[in-house]
Structures are given as structure tokens and as C-alpha cells.
Amino acid sequence: MYIQLKTYSKLVFISFVCVLLLGTVFAGDFTPFVGVDSQYDIKRMLVVFFICLSSLGLCFVKEVEFIRVSKVTASFLGIFLSLAILSALYSKHPFWGMLEIANMGLLLCAFLIFTTSIKALNREKFFLGLYLCALLFSIFTFIKYILFLLFSYADAQSFDIHGLISGYANVRFFNQLQVMVIPLLFLPYFCQNLTKFKRFSFIVLSLHWLVLLQTQARGGMLSLILASSLIAFFLSQHTRQQFISIVLKTIMAGVVLWLVFIIAIPHWLMESSNFQLRTTSSGRVDLWLYILTHIPESLWLGFGPMSFTWAEAKPLPHAHPHNLIMQILYEYGAISCVAFTAWCVNRLYSRLDSIQQQTIPGITPIVFAVLSGLICSLFSGVAVMPFAQLALVFLVAILAQFDSCHVYKAALHTRVVLFVSVVLMGSLLFMTYKSDELLSALFPRIWVNGLISY
């Protein structure tokens, strides 16, 4: 029995939203229900299950067209994956290196599924659905956030940066999603059919800035400000003024809310302040200097995928260096790092040029979201956290729709091979769940116990 591609596409996006909500807003209720110990681990499981089910569903679609990437992108992927496999095989822990490559393979399959699904939908309706999903995710999050804030007031209990956001093992996992969700809330300012939602966007954007300030997400705020500044540079003069105006107004509204509800009221009720100005790098600079010091020992191929997890004598026990470029440099080597950076700059410049030429309506918030996510990956673990990875792949898949790229019909046996590949890679990941080699520490890479014994 076959289904239409448009029907399949709608089911994929409904499933994507459900998985996102179950693993974030409702993670506290859903995780014990399925008998999983960790909210972080359930996110990884949900991502793998989503990709597996989506690839299975693709086998029952009547006609499927896969995107044909450009020769430049195909060459980059071929070089990067070949070097990654070589790096893994020559590393001290080949199995864990191949596990990381398997996870990348799952994300590439997710990209293929997303691009196929997006192309089947009407662009205006898709942007409407995308905006409503970002709005729904934000509203659900803020309902719980406000309730926890009121409970803190009622009990006269102070709260730290983790105290008001639930559903995450670490509030930084939420901040990583924020930097990609916030730009999507600008869609009403760039899409004519969404202008009626401008007031909703303004309120929700202001609340997002309140949370960023309350959680002291310095990397998130810096990412959004840098990304919006770069976007504004490429906009026309009139659009630039409107964009800068709404960004500044929402930031100011967020600052006012933060001063009232996070600083003034708690000080009045509890005679304590929840504000601490953090001026250190939280050890990140030390990690980056460690990488620059040790990379000459294995400059061209790096130390192998996931190798930073067990790097000896590093300043902090983190399983990743909180910087995507540094992570690729250390684990995959200088050649892969240069190739990756050059490809990203090339693709982003092409998209920013599209904004300047005003050739593609609605592209600006998507470019804003991708750019913000990539900048945030230079300060945080966007590249290693399950939902942050999937969200970034989803946004890149949307951008791929704006290419004048070719497609080809995928025969049934091609889709079956895709499904079997996804199952094999997913099974490889699940084999390592609660592995004896994983140390008990909250510095995750694949599972919550993400440090590997030496």
C-alpha cells in the first residue's frame, strides 16, 4: 500500500514536532514513563527513532524524488567522510570513532528525508507551519517557565540559572535551541501571509530575551546579536531599519521584564539577587589553547572522531571543546577543518547574497537561524547535542530548497537501502547505551555518560 508524498511529508513534520515537544517541554513526564534514566538519553533515542521511522515510511511512498547536491558539496562530503574514516581507523579508539561517523550518517539521512519532504509542500503553507511550530514550542516552554517563577515567588525561594527551565539536563541545551528558534519568530516580518502574527512574535521574542538574560546565556545572546548584525548588513536600507528596530525593541522589552521579574521582585520578596555578572570563559579558552598546543602531534588527520572525549591532561573533563571548529581541527585534522570552514563560508555567503538581491522571499529568518546556530556552535555544544544537531540539519535542509538544484527519482530499492543503512547505524548507537566504557559524568557526547575511560 502506497501513500502520497505530500501526506508523508505532513506526517514527517507532525512527528518531528511531537518528538521535539516530548524530548523538551514534556521530557520530565515522558522520560519516567518509558523507563529511561536520563532526559538527555531520551533525546538521543527520540532522534534515532524519528529518523528510523521516517526512513521506513519513505519505502511506502508512491513517488519519491531525492535532492541532487551540487558537485562542490558532493566533493566536500566525499573528502570529509573519507578523511574521517581514515582518522577513525588510525586513532586509538577506532570503534568510538566509527560510532561518531555513524551518528553523522544518521544526520545526513535526516537531511535527505527533510529535503524530500519540504519540496513536496507549498512554500507559504510550509512557512506558516514552521512559524506556528516555533510559536507553539515557545508558548509551552514559557507557560511552564512562568508557573515555576510564580511558585518561586509564593515559596519565597530563590532560583539559579537552571531553576525555571525544565525538560533539560542542562539549561544550555535549551539555549542551543533558542538561538535557532528565535530567528524563526521573525517570519511574520518577512512573509506577507504571516503579518497578522507580528504582535504574537513581539511578545514571545521579548520573553525569549528575558530567559536568555535569566539563564545568563552569554554565548546565545552573542550569537543572536552577531548573526542579526550580519543579516542587517545585507538587507536593503528600508528593511534593515525595520529589522534593527524590532530586534532592539524586543531586546529592550526583554531587559525590562528581566529587571522587574528576575531582579526587582525576588529582591523585594527574598532580599536576594539572582544576578551575577560572569566575566570568565568558563574554561573554554583553556580547552582551545590545549587543542592548539597538541594538534601538531597529529596535524593532518587529527586524533580521530570523538577523540577529545578521552584526550589526556585536558584542562576540563568535558567531552567536547565547546567550539565546532576546534573540535573538527582536533578530531579530524587540519585538512578537514579547512575544507569544512571553506564550504560553510561559501554556502553562507551565497545565502546572504540572496538576501541582498531579494531574490527569495522568506529566506532571511532561515539564514538568520542557521547563522545564529553556527555562531553558537563556536561557544557551545550545538554540534554534539541531539536536538540541536537535528534542528540545525532541518534548517540547512530548508535552505537547500532555495537552490536551483536538480532531483532524481529514487527507486524502491534505493529507499530500502536507505532504511537498512539507518537501522544499522541506529543499532550501532544503541549498542553503546550504558556501555561499561562510558564513565559516569554529566559531560555527554553520545549518551549522558559520555566520557570514555582511557
mmCIF file of C-alpha atoms in Angstrom, residues 10-319:
data_model
loop_
_atom_site.group_PDB
_atom_site.id
_atom_site.type_symbol
_atom_site.label_atom_id
_atom_site.label_comp_id
_atom_site.label_asym_id
_atom_site.label_seq_id
_atom_site.Cartn_x
_atom_site.Cartn_y
_atom_site.Cartn_z
ATOM 1 C CA LYS A 10 2.942 16.202 6.672
ATOM 2 C CA LEU A 11 3.346 13.099 8.841
ATOM 3 C CA VAL A 12 7.118 13.649 8.997
ATOM 4 C CA PHE A 13 6.728 17.223 10.267
ATOM 5 C CA ILE A 14 3.973 16.331 12.727
ATOM 6 C CA SER A 15 6.232 13.572 14.081
ATOM 7 C CA PHE A 16 9.171 15.978 14.225
ATOM 8 C CA VAL A 17 7.183 18.460 16.322
ATOM 9 C CA CYS A 18 5.878 15.697 18.625
ATOM 10 C CA VAL A 19 9.379 14.305 19.134
ATOM 11 C CA LEU A 20 10.706 17.793 19.884
ATOM 12 C CA LEU A 21 7.994 18.501 22.451
ATOM 13 C CA LEU A 22 8.286 15.065 24.093
ATOM 14 C CA GLY A 23 12.034 15.456 24.470
ATOM 15 C CA THR A 24 11.952 19.024 25.772
ATOM 16 C CA VAL A 25 8.809 20.575 27.255
ATOM 17 C CA PHE A 26 7.319 17.249 28.370
ATOM 18 C CA ALA A 27 10.590 15.364 28.970
ATOM 19 C CA GLY A 28 10.030 15.309 32.725
ATOM 20 C CA ASP A 29 6.790 13.341 32.276
ATOM 21 C CA PHE A 30 7.783 11.272 29.251
ATOM 22 C CA THR A 31 11.213 10.036 30.427
ATOM 23 C CA PRO A 32 9.987 8.110 33.530
ATOM 24 C CA PHE A 33 7.028 6.793 31.509
ATOM 25 C CA VAL A 34 9.336 4.908 29.116
ATOM 26 C CA GLY A 35 11.699 3.826 31.885
ATOM 27 C CA VAL A 36 14.768 5.794 30.794
ATOM 28 C CA ASP A 37 17.048 7.193 33.490
ATOM 29 C CA SER A 38 18.148 10.378 31.768
ATOM 30 C CA GLN A 39 16.368 13.218 29.979
ATOM 31 C CA TYR A 40 19.467 13.616 27.829
ATOM 32 C CA ASP A 41 19.468 9.969 26.729
ATOM 33 C CA ILE A 42 15.779 10.082 25.796
ATOM 34 C CA LYS A 43 16.545 12.934 23.393
ATOM 35 C CA ARG A 44 19.128 10.802 21.567
ATOM 36 C CA MET A 45 16.693 7.869 21.463
ATOM 37 C CA LEU A 46 13.863 10.004 20.119
ATOM 38 C CA VAL A 47 16.099 11.423 17.376
ATOM 39 C CA VAL A 48 17.220 7.941 16.269
ATOM 40 C CA PHE A 49 13.676 6.537 16.378
ATOM 41 C CA PHE A 50 12.376 9.513 14.397
ATOM 42 C CA ILE A 51 14.955 9.036 11.640
ATOM 43 C CA CYS A 52 14.327 5.264 11.547
ATOM 44 C CA LEU A 53 10.543 5.609 11.306
ATOM 45 C CA SER A 54 10.789 8.382 8.714
ATOM 46 C CA SER A 55 13.115 6.320 6.522
ATOM 47 C CA LEU A 56 10.767 3.322 6.878
ATOM 48 C CA GLY A 57 7.789 5.446 5.855
ATOM 49 C CA LEU A 58 9.684 6.556 2.760
ATOM 50 C CA CYS A 59 9.548 2.963 1.485
ATOM 51 C CA PHE A 60 5.747 3.222 1.258
ATOM 52 C CA VAL A 61 5.572 6.494 -0.680
ATOM 53 C CA LYS A 62 4.385 6.204 -4.267
ATOM 54 C CA GLU A 63 6.872 8.531 -5.955
ATOM 55 C CA VAL A 64 9.949 9.989 -4.264
ATOM 56 C CA GLU A 65 12.458 12.500 -5.561
ATOM 57 C CA PHE A 66 15.780 12.907 -3.782
ATOM 58 C CA ILE A 67 17.745 16.120 -3.988
ATOM 59 C CA ARG A 68 20.894 16.058 -6.104
ATOM 60 C CA VAL A 69 23.506 18.179 -4.332
ATOM 61 C CA SER A 70 25.971 20.340 -6.244
ATOM 62 C CA LYS A 71 29.324 18.971 -7.352
ATOM 63 C CA VAL A 72 31.081 21.208 -4.822
ATOM 64 C CA THR A 73 29.000 19.854 -1.927
ATOM 65 C CA ALA A 74 29.332 16.259 -3.151
ATOM 66 C CA SER A 75 33.116 16.670 -3.394
ATOM 67 C CA PHE A 76 33.277 18.198 0.076
ATOM 68 C CA LEU A 77 31.223 15.363 1.599
ATOM 69 C CA GLY A 78 33.322 12.737 -0.150
ATOM 70 C CA ILE A 79 36.609 14.251 1.031
ATOM 71 C CA PHE A 80 35.361 14.903 4.568
ATOM 72 C CA LEU A 81 33.896 11.404 5.112
ATOM 73 C CA SER A 82 36.938 9.676 3.567
ATOM 74 C CA LEU A 83 39.304 11.589 5.827
ATOM 75 C CA ALA A 84 37.013 10.973 8.819
ATOM 76 C CA ILE A 85 37.087 7.197 8.238
ATOM 77 C CA LEU A 86 40.882 7.246 7.846
ATOM 78 C CA SER A 87 41.192 9.320 11.000
ATOM 79 C CA ALA A 88 38.960 6.886 12.906
ATOM 80 C CA LEU A 89 40.851 3.807 11.718
ATOM 81 C CA TYR A 90 44.225 5.272 12.735
ATOM 82 C CA SER A 91 43.003 6.569 16.092
ATOM 83 C CA LYS A 92 43.417 4.906 19.484
ATOM 84 C CA HIS A 93 39.699 4.049 19.635
ATOM 85 C CA PRO A 94 38.509 3.077 16.116
ATOM 86 C CA PHE A 95 35.145 1.745 17.330
ATOM 87 C CA TRP A 96 34.139 5.006 19.008
ATOM 88 C CA GLY A 97 35.414 6.954 16.026
ATOM 89 C CA MET A 98 33.205 4.922 13.671
ATOM 90 C CA LEU A 99 30.315 5.413 16.091
ATOM 91 C CA GLU A 100 30.639 9.176 15.673
ATOM 92 C CA ILE A 101 30.697 8.739 11.883
ATOM 93 C CA ALA A 102 27.556 6.573 12.148
ATOM 94 C CA ASN A 103 25.838 9.402 14.016
ATOM 95 C CA MET A 104 26.848 11.807 11.231
ATOM 96 C CA GLY A 105 25.456 9.300 8.737
ATOM 97 C CA LEU A 106 22.099 9.347 10.528
ATOM 98 C CA LEU A 107 22.033 13.137 10.322
ATOM 99 C CA LEU A 108 22.809 13.007 6.581
ATOM 100 C CA CYS A 109 19.869 10.609 6.158
ATOM 101 C CA ALA A 110 17.701 13.021 8.153
ATOM 102 C CA PHE A 111 18.783 15.794 5.779
ATOM 103 C CA LEU A 112 17.701 13.683 2.805
ATOM 104 C CA ILE A 113 14.322 12.961 4.423
ATOM 105 C CA PHE A 114 13.738 16.620 5.299
ATOM 106 C CA THR A 115 14.665 17.935 1.834
ATOM 107 C CA THR A 116 12.395 15.373 0.175
ATOM 108 C CA SER A 117 9.510 16.262 2.475
ATOM 109 C CA ILE A 118 9.878 20.050 2.282
ATOM 110 C CA LYS A 119 9.985 20.056 -1.511
ATOM 111 C CA ALA A 120 6.572 18.355 -1.602
ATOM 112 C CA LEU A 121 4.837 21.134 0.333
ATOM 113 C CA ASN A 122 3.582 24.558 -0.693
ATOM 114 C CA ARG A 123 6.169 27.127 0.429
ATOM 115 C CA GLU A 124 3.724 29.594 2.003
ATOM 116 C CA LYS A 125 1.912 26.850 3.920
ATOM 117 C CA PHE A 126 5.219 25.369 4.996
ATOM 118 C CA PHE A 127 6.422 28.720 6.382
ATOM 119 C CA LEU A 128 3.105 29.077 8.211
ATOM 120 C CA GLY A 129 3.510 25.642 9.758
ATOM 121 C CA LEU A 130 7.145 26.330 10.604
ATOM 122 C CA TYR A 131 6.259 29.590 12.335
ATOM 123 C CA LEU A 132 3.374 28.027 14.279
ATOM 124 C CA CYS A 133 5.661 25.216 15.464
ATOM 125 C CA ALA A 134 8.262 27.721 16.712
ATOM 126 C CA LEU A 135 5.467 29.691 18.386
ATOM 127 C CA LEU A 136 3.921 26.576 19.954
ATOM 128 C CA PHE A 137 7.272 25.366 21.293
ATOM 129 C CA SER A 138 7.924 28.804 22.806
ATOM 130 C CA ILE A 139 4.468 29.169 24.356
ATOM 131 C CA PHE A 140 4.565 25.721 26.003
ATOM 132 C CA THR A 141 8.029 26.475 27.371
ATOM 133 C CA PHE A 142 7.039 29.883 28.739
ATOM 134 C CA ILE A 143 3.855 28.590 30.375
ATOM 135 C CA LYS A 144 5.959 26.229 32.492
ATOM 136 C CA TYR A 145 8.616 28.923 32.983
ATOM 137 C CA ILE A 146 6.092 31.450 34.332
ATOM 138 C CA LEU A 147 4.482 28.828 36.580
ATOM 139 C CA PHE A 148 7.873 27.920 38.105
ATOM 140 C CA LEU A 149 8.585 31.634 38.559
ATOM 141 C CA LEU A 150 5.272 32.158 40.385
ATOM 142 C CA PHE A 151 5.931 29.109 42.573
ATOM 143 C CA SER A 152 9.319 30.604 43.499
ATOM 144 C CA TYR A 153 7.606 33.861 44.455
ATOM 145 C CA ALA A 154 4.937 32.057 46.510
ATOM 146 C CA ASP A 155 7.503 29.934 48.391
ATOM 147 C CA ALA A 156 9.981 32.825 48.655
ATOM 148 C CA GLN A 157 12.671 30.539 47.239
ATOM 149 C CA SER A 158 15.498 31.881 45.130
ATOM 150 C CA PHE A 159 16.386 30.201 41.855
ATOM 151 C CA ASP A 160 19.558 29.751 39.861
ATOM 152 C CA ILE A 161 20.031 29.686 36.079
ATOM 153 C CA HIS A 162 18.697 26.104 35.937
ATOM 154 C CA GLY A 163 15.738 26.609 38.248
ATOM 155 C CA LEU A 164 12.985 27.801 35.905
ATOM 156 C CA ILE A 165 13.551 25.766 32.721
ATOM 157 C CA SER A 166 12.523 22.112 32.910
ATOM 158 C CA GLY A 167 12.934 19.231 30.472
ATOM 159 C CA TYR A 168 16.692 19.601 30.034
ATOM 160 C CA ALA A 169 19.617 18.019 31.877
ATOM 161 C CA ASN A 170 21.367 21.364 31.420
ATOM 162 C CA VAL A 171 19.745 24.714 30.626
ATOM 163 C CA ARG A 172 22.402 25.266 27.941
ATOM 164 C CA PHE A 173 20.684 22.569 25.853
ATOM 165 C CA PHE A 174 17.622 24.816 25.776
ATOM 166 C CA ASN A 175 19.719 27.890 24.939
ATOM 167 C CA GLN A 176 21.136 25.998 21.944
ATOM 168 C CA LEU A 177 17.604 25.521 20.625
ATOM 169 C CA GLN A 178 16.691 29.115 21.451
ATOM 170 C CA VAL A 179 19.281 30.586 19.102
ATOM 171 C CA MET A 180 17.644 28.690 16.217
ATOM 172 C CA VAL A 181 14.013 29.162 17.285
ATOM 173 C CA ILE A 182 14.197 32.929 17.927
ATOM 174 C CA PRO A 183 15.072 33.816 14.289
ATOM 175 C CA LEU A 184 12.081 31.776 13.063
ATOM 176 C CA LEU A 185 9.816 34.080 15.067
ATOM 177 C CA PHE A 186 10.857 36.871 12.672
ATOM 178 C CA LEU A 187 8.979 35.162 9.821
ATOM 179 C CA PRO A 188 5.927 37.486 10.193
ATOM 180 C CA TYR A 189 8.210 40.458 9.469
ATOM 181 C CA PHE A 190 9.379 38.948 6.166
ATOM 182 C CA CYS A 191 6.369 36.951 4.901
ATOM 183 C CA GLN A 192 3.247 38.818 3.768
ATOM 184 C CA ASN A 193 0.888 35.980 4.678
ATOM 185 C CA LEU A 194 2.121 35.980 8.298
ATOM 186 C CA THR A 195 1.950 39.711 9.109
ATOM 187 C CA LYS A 196 -1.077 39.194 11.390
ATOM 188 C CA PHE A 197 1.208 37.336 13.838
ATOM 189 C CA LYS A 198 3.588 40.272 14.407
ATOM 190 C CA ARG A 199 2.227 41.091 17.867
ATOM 191 C CA PHE A 200 2.493 37.471 18.984
ATOM 192 C CA SER A 201 6.086 37.394 17.753
ATOM 193 C CA PHE A 202 6.978 40.577 19.600
ATOM 194 C CA ILE A 203 5.685 39.218 22.936
ATOM 195 C CA VAL A 204 7.323 35.817 22.531
ATOM 196 C CA LEU A 205 10.628 37.305 21.335
ATOM 197 C CA SER A 206 10.691 39.556 24.410
ATOM 198 C CA LEU A 207 10.140 36.537 26.657
ATOM 199 C CA HIS A 208 12.979 34.701 24.919
ATOM 200 C CA TRP A 209 15.333 37.583 25.721
ATOM 201 C CA LEU A 210 14.104 37.504 29.330
ATOM 202 C CA VAL A 211 15.075 33.818 29.543
ATOM 203 C CA LEU A 212 18.429 34.387 27.848
ATOM 204 C CA LEU A 213 19.256 37.042 30.433
ATOM 205 C CA GLN A 214 17.952 34.986 33.368
ATOM 206 C CA THR A 215 19.927 31.893 32.311
ATOM 207 C CA GLN A 216 22.996 34.053 31.652
ATOM 208 C CA ALA A 217 23.342 32.570 28.167
ATOM 209 C CA ARG A 218 26.216 34.793 27.084
ATOM 210 C CA GLY A 219 27.051 32.634 24.064
ATOM 211 C CA GLY A 220 23.413 32.572 22.941
ATOM 212 C CA MET A 221 22.979 36.332 23.224
ATOM 213 C CA LEU A 222 26.277 36.993 21.468
ATOM 214 C CA SER A 223 25.328 34.566 18.672
ATOM 215 C CA LEU A 224 21.990 36.259 18.060
ATOM 216 C CA ILE A 225 23.469 39.773 18.134
ATOM 217 C CA LEU A 226 26.330 38.875 15.772
ATOM 218 C CA ALA A 227 24.027 36.968 13.402
ATOM 219 C CA SER A 228 21.418 39.747 13.322
ATOM 220 C CA SER A 229 24.152 42.346 12.698
ATOM 221 C CA LEU A 230 25.468 40.357 9.750
ATOM 222 C CA ILE A 231 21.957 39.836 8.377
ATOM 223 C CA ALA A 232 21.193 43.562 8.703
ATOM 224 C CA PHE A 233 24.301 44.418 6.682
ATOM 225 C CA PHE A 234 22.912 42.532 3.672
ATOM 226 C CA LEU A 235 19.343 43.884 3.858
ATOM 227 C CA SER A 236 18.060 46.828 1.861
ATOM 228 C CA GLN A 237 18.045 50.152 3.712
ATOM 229 C CA HIS A 238 14.302 50.207 4.462
ATOM 230 C CA THR A 239 14.170 46.548 5.530
ATOM 231 C CA ARG A 240 17.360 46.978 7.552
ATOM 232 C CA GLN A 241 15.832 49.808 9.583
ATOM 233 C CA GLN A 242 12.721 47.770 10.328
ATOM 234 C CA PHE A 243 14.756 44.684 11.237
ATOM 235 C CA ILE A 244 17.132 46.548 13.561
ATOM 236 C CA SER A 245 14.180 48.344 15.134
ATOM 237 C CA ILE A 246 12.313 45.144 16.015
ATOM 238 C CA VAL A 247 15.498 43.455 17.275
ATOM 239 C CA LEU A 248 16.306 46.392 19.572
ATOM 240 C CA LYS A 249 12.702 46.769 20.768
ATOM 241 C CA THR A 250 12.413 43.079 21.705
ATOM 242 C CA ILE A 251 15.785 43.183 23.464
ATOM 243 C CA MET A 252 14.744 46.262 25.449
ATOM 244 C CA ALA A 253 11.385 44.696 26.331
ATOM 245 C CA GLY A 254 13.229 41.556 27.474
ATOM 246 C CA VAL A 255 15.612 43.642 29.596
ATOM 247 C CA VAL A 256 12.670 45.422 31.265
ATOM 248 C CA LEU A 257 10.950 42.093 32.014
ATOM 249 C CA TRP A 258 14.214 40.718 33.394
ATOM 250 C CA LEU A 259 14.769 43.761 35.650
ATOM 251 C CA VAL A 260 11.214 43.534 37.012
ATOM 252 C CA PHE A 261 10.608 39.788 37.380
ATOM 253 C CA ILE A 262 14.117 38.406 37.910
ATOM 254 C CA ILE A 263 15.886 41.228 39.732
ATOM 255 C CA ALA A 264 13.394 43.584 41.455
ATOM 256 C CA ILE A 265 10.611 41.235 42.646
ATOM 257 C CA PRO A 266 12.937 38.485 44.015
ATOM 258 C CA HIS A 267 14.982 41.180 45.790
ATOM 259 C CA TRP A 268 11.790 42.549 47.344
ATOM 260 C CA LEU A 269 10.419 39.119 48.334
ATOM 261 C CA MET A 270 13.646 37.344 49.329
ATOM 262 C CA GLU A 271 16.092 40.203 49.777
ATOM 263 C CA SER A 272 18.451 38.408 47.410
ATOM 264 C CA SER A 273 19.598 38.980 43.865
ATOM 265 C CA ASN A 274 19.592 36.373 41.112
ATOM 266 C CA PHE A 275 22.074 38.324 39.030
ATOM 267 C CA GLN A 276 25.777 37.583 38.851
ATOM 268 C CA LEU A 277 27.953 39.129 36.169
ATOM 269 C CA ARG A 278 30.070 36.322 34.709
ATOM 270 C CA THR A 279 33.230 37.585 33.041
ATOM 271 C CA THR A 280 35.258 34.363 32.654
ATOM 272 C CA SER A 281 35.287 31.997 29.685
ATOM 273 C CA SER A 282 34.214 29.034 31.888
ATOM 274 C CA GLY A 283 37.422 27.269 30.892
ATOM 275 C CA ARG A 284 36.674 27.344 27.160
ATOM 276 C CA VAL A 285 39.765 29.348 26.240
ATOM 277 C CA ASP A 286 41.918 26.847 28.153
ATOM 278 C CA LEU A 287 40.374 23.990 26.154
ATOM 279 C CA TRP A 288 41.038 25.786 22.861
ATOM 280 C CA LEU A 289 44.646 26.533 23.829
ATOM 281 C CA TYR A 290 45.033 22.855 24.743
ATOM 282 C CA ILE A 291 43.897 21.877 21.229
ATOM 283 C CA LEU A 292 46.221 24.360 19.515
ATOM 284 C CA THR A 293 49.099 23.087 21.624
ATOM 285 C CA HIS A 294 48.535 19.385 20.912
ATOM 286 C CA ILE A 295 47.250 19.348 17.315
ATOM 287 C CA PRO A 296 50.798 19.480 15.774
ATOM 288 C CA GLU A 297 51.222 15.904 17.079
ATOM 289 C CA SER A 298 48.628 14.739 14.536
ATOM 290 C CA LEU A 299 48.049 17.716 12.272
ATOM 291 C CA TRP A 300 46.651 16.257 9.047
ATOM 292 C CA LEU A 301 44.209 13.544 10.214
ATOM 293 C CA GLY A 302 43.662 14.673 13.797
ATOM 294 C CA PHE A 303 43.285 12.252 16.697
ATOM 295 C CA GLY A 304 40.095 10.622 15.426
ATOM 296 C CA PRO A 305 36.342 11.319 15.717
ATOM 297 C CA MET A 306 35.213 11.592 19.350
ATOM 298 C CA SER A 307 38.864 11.566 20.482
ATOM 299 C CA PHE A 308 38.502 14.764 22.518
ATOM 300 C CA THR A 309 36.343 12.717 24.888
ATOM 301 C CA TRP A 310 39.384 10.822 26.163
ATOM 302 C CA ALA A 311 42.078 13.447 25.494
ATOM 303 C CA GLU A 312 44.651 13.197 28.255
ATOM 304 C CA ALA A 313 45.616 16.060 30.564
ATOM 305 C CA LYS A 314 42.989 18.454 29.157
ATOM 306 C CA PRO A 315 42.128 21.380 31.475
ATOM 307 C CA LEU A 316 38.481 20.316 31.953
ATOM 308 C CA PRO A 317 36.812 16.881 31.727
ATOM 309 C CA HIS A 318 34.324 17.975 29.047
ATOM 310 C CA ALA A 319 33.711 15.510 26.206
#
